[in-house]
């Protein structure tokens, strides 16, 4: 998709292709591990505005306008996690890769604990 702004042509990337691809992958993983949860597609941008007037019915969009209110609502939810939700999270984490580096101040805290 291309958009013309004051004699300059810019490309605007749509996350819809990647979102559809990810939905298919997650459905396959859930089916393989017998996870029965509905999958909802969503795009969240806490710093940017998203205007998509003809959005599909199965897509939830949260942009800067709605993010703070939604986030506060999520913080105050007291619904306990259910077994199937934990199982789904475990399946996703099993297929994920994580890279981490210990921070310098964290290493100092560990050394201080070892000395005590």
mmCIF file of C-alpha atoms in Angstrom:
data_model
loop_
_atom_site.group_PDB
_atom_site.id
_atom_site.type_symbol
_atom_site.label_atom_id
_atom_site.label_comp_id
_atom_site.label_asym_id
_atom_site.label_seq_id
_atom_site.Cartn_x
_atom_site.Cartn_y
_atom_site.Cartn_z
ATOM 1 C CA UNK A 1 0.000 0.000 0.000
ATOM 2 C CA UNK A 2 1.342 3.455 -0.834
ATOM 3 C CA UNK A 3 0.258 6.857 0.322
ATOM 4 C CA UNK A 4 1.180 10.214 -1.184
ATOM 5 C CA UNK A 5 1.973 13.003 1.249
ATOM 6 C CA UNK A 6 2.860 16.407 -0.188
ATOM 7 C CA UNK A 7 4.577 15.222 -3.366
ATOM 8 C CA UNK A 8 6.389 12.495 -1.438
ATOM 9 C CA UNK A 9 5.416 8.854 -1.687
ATOM 10 C CA UNK A 10 5.546 6.794 1.503
ATOM 11 C CA UNK A 11 4.856 3.146 2.087
ATOM 12 C CA UNK A 12 2.523 2.245 4.898
ATOM 13 C CA UNK A 13 2.966 -1.316 6.102
ATOM 14 C CA UNK A 14 -0.088 -3.249 7.127
ATOM 15 C CA UNK A 15 0.269 -5.861 9.860
ATOM 16 C CA UNK A 16 -2.748 -7.773 8.520
ATOM 17 C CA UNK A 17 -0.695 -10.246 6.450
ATOM 18 C CA UNK A 18 1.555 -11.181 9.373
ATOM 19 C CA UNK A 19 -1.465 -11.304 11.690
ATOM 20 C CA UNK A 20 -3.261 -13.789 9.441
ATOM 21 C CA UNK A 21 -0.119 -15.902 9.151
ATOM 22 C CA UNK A 22 0.346 -15.909 12.934
ATOM 23 C CA UNK A 23 -3.289 -16.910 13.466
ATOM 24 C CA UNK A 24 -2.796 -19.984 11.254
ATOM 25 C CA UNK A 25 0.393 -20.961 13.078
ATOM 26 C CA UNK A 26 -1.200 -20.614 16.519
ATOM 27 C CA UNK A 27 -4.260 -22.611 15.422
ATOM 28 C CA UNK A 28 -1.955 -25.420 14.268
ATOM 29 C CA UNK A 29 -0.006 -25.383 17.554
ATOM 30 C CA UNK A 30 -3.205 -25.411 19.618
ATOM 31 C CA UNK A 31 -4.658 -28.280 17.561
ATOM 32 C CA UNK A 32 -1.444 -30.294 17.949
ATOM 33 C CA UNK A 33 -1.505 -29.894 21.740
ATOM 34 C CA UNK A 34 -5.315 -30.167 22.159
ATOM 35 C CA UNK A 35 -5.785 -26.600 23.376
ATOM 36 C CA UNK A 36 -9.379 -25.463 22.920
ATOM 37 C CA UNK A 37 -9.402 -21.698 23.211
ATOM 38 C CA UNK A 38 -10.777 -19.157 20.762
ATOM 39 C CA UNK A 39 -8.142 -17.032 19.041
ATOM 40 C CA UNK A 40 -8.815 -13.318 18.759
ATOM 41 C CA UNK A 41 -6.778 -11.187 16.404
ATOM 42 C CA UNK A 42 -5.732 -7.772 17.610
ATOM 43 C CA UNK A 43 -3.432 -4.893 16.855
ATOM 44 C CA UNK A 44 -2.232 -2.823 19.799
ATOM 45 C CA UNK A 45 -0.340 0.433 19.486
ATOM 46 C CA UNK A 46 0.169 2.410 22.665
ATOM 47 C CA UNK A 47 2.112 5.186 20.904
ATOM 48 C CA UNK A 48 0.412 5.510 17.535
ATOM 49 C CA UNK A 49 -3.017 6.144 16.088
ATOM 50 C CA UNK A 50 -4.710 3.504 13.947
ATOM 51 C CA UNK A 51 -7.562 4.489 11.674
ATOM 52 C CA UNK A 52 -9.113 1.512 9.944
ATOM 53 C CA UNK A 53 -12.778 2.301 9.177
ATOM 54 C CA UNK A 54 -13.471 -0.944 7.278
ATOM 55 C CA UNK A 55 -11.855 -3.299 9.758
ATOM 56 C CA UNK A 56 -12.936 -6.952 9.692
ATOM 57 C CA UNK A 57 -15.304 -8.150 12.405
ATOM 58 C CA UNK A 58 -12.742 -10.585 13.835
ATOM 59 C CA UNK A 59 -10.106 -7.884 14.416
ATOM 60 C CA UNK A 60 -9.725 -5.801 17.579
ATOM 61 C CA UNK A 61 -7.762 -2.556 17.279
ATOM 62 C CA UNK A 62 -6.386 -0.598 20.227
ATOM 63 C CA UNK A 63 -4.534 2.585 19.407
ATOM 64 C CA UNK A 64 -3.252 5.442 21.510
ATOM 65 C CA UNK A 65 -6.816 6.742 21.916
ATOM 66 C CA UNK A 66 -8.086 3.634 23.724
ATOM 67 C CA UNK A 67 -4.920 2.057 25.129
ATOM 68 C CA UNK A 68 -4.728 3.723 28.550
ATOM 69 C CA UNK A 69 -8.358 2.987 29.429
ATOM 70 C CA UNK A 70 -8.069 -0.614 28.206
ATOM 71 C CA UNK A 71 -4.815 -1.126 30.121
ATOM 72 C CA UNK A 72 -6.356 0.137 33.372
ATOM 73 C CA UNK A 73 -9.330 -2.189 32.883
ATOM 74 C CA UNK A 74 -6.958 -5.138 32.392
ATOM 75 C CA UNK A 75 -5.029 -4.216 35.536
ATOM 76 C CA UNK A 76 -8.150 -4.373 37.676
ATOM 77 C CA UNK A 77 -9.451 -7.705 36.377
ATOM 78 C CA UNK A 78 -9.708 -10.210 39.183
ATOM 79 C CA UNK A 79 -10.724 -13.209 37.101
ATOM 80 C CA UNK A 80 -8.448 -16.162 37.880
ATOM 81 C CA UNK A 81 -6.554 -17.876 35.093
ATOM 82 C CA UNK A 82 -8.030 -21.171 34.029
ATOM 83 C CA UNK A 83 -6.152 -24.392 33.325
ATOM 84 C CA UNK A 84 -6.658 -24.169 29.536
ATOM 85 C CA UNK A 85 -5.326 -20.592 29.464
ATOM 86 C CA UNK A 86 -2.176 -21.683 31.305
ATOM 87 C CA UNK A 87 -1.799 -24.633 28.949
ATOM 88 C CA UNK A 88 -2.134 -22.333 25.924
ATOM 89 C CA UNK A 89 0.498 -19.980 27.346
ATOM 90 C CA UNK A 90 2.838 -22.932 27.928
ATOM 91 C CA UNK A 91 2.396 -24.139 24.337
ATOM 92 C CA UNK A 92 3.245 -20.668 22.996
ATOM 93 C CA UNK A 93 6.260 -20.340 25.300
ATOM 94 C CA UNK A 94 7.552 -23.767 24.251
ATOM 95 C CA UNK A 95 7.727 -22.532 20.655
ATOM 96 C CA UNK A 96 9.250 -19.170 21.570
ATOM 97 C CA UNK A 97 12.835 -18.023 21.693
ATOM 98 C CA UNK A 98 14.102 -15.646 24.324
ATOM 99 C CA UNK A 99 17.371 -13.768 24.503
ATOM 100 C CA UNK A 100 18.431 -12.029 27.664
ATOM 101 C CA UNK A 101 21.422 -10.299 29.172
ATOM 102 C CA UNK A 102 22.008 -9.710 32.847
ATOM 103 C CA UNK A 103 22.070 -6.031 33.660
ATOM 104 C CA UNK A 104 25.151 -4.664 35.389
ATOM 105 C CA UNK A 105 23.218 -3.498 38.457
ATOM 106 C CA UNK A 106 21.562 -6.912 38.745
ATOM 107 C CA UNK A 107 24.962 -8.636 38.752
ATOM 108 C CA UNK A 108 26.042 -6.354 41.618
ATOM 109 C CA UNK A 109 22.919 -7.258 43.602
ATOM 110 C CA UNK A 110 23.689 -10.963 43.165
ATOM 111 C CA UNK A 111 27.277 -10.430 44.322
ATOM 112 C CA UNK A 112 26.036 -8.523 47.398
ATOM 113 C CA UNK A 113 23.655 -11.383 48.276
ATOM 114 C CA UNK A 114 26.486 -13.910 47.932
ATOM 115 C CA UNK A 115 28.640 -11.900 50.342
ATOM 116 C CA UNK A 116 25.937 -11.839 53.040
#
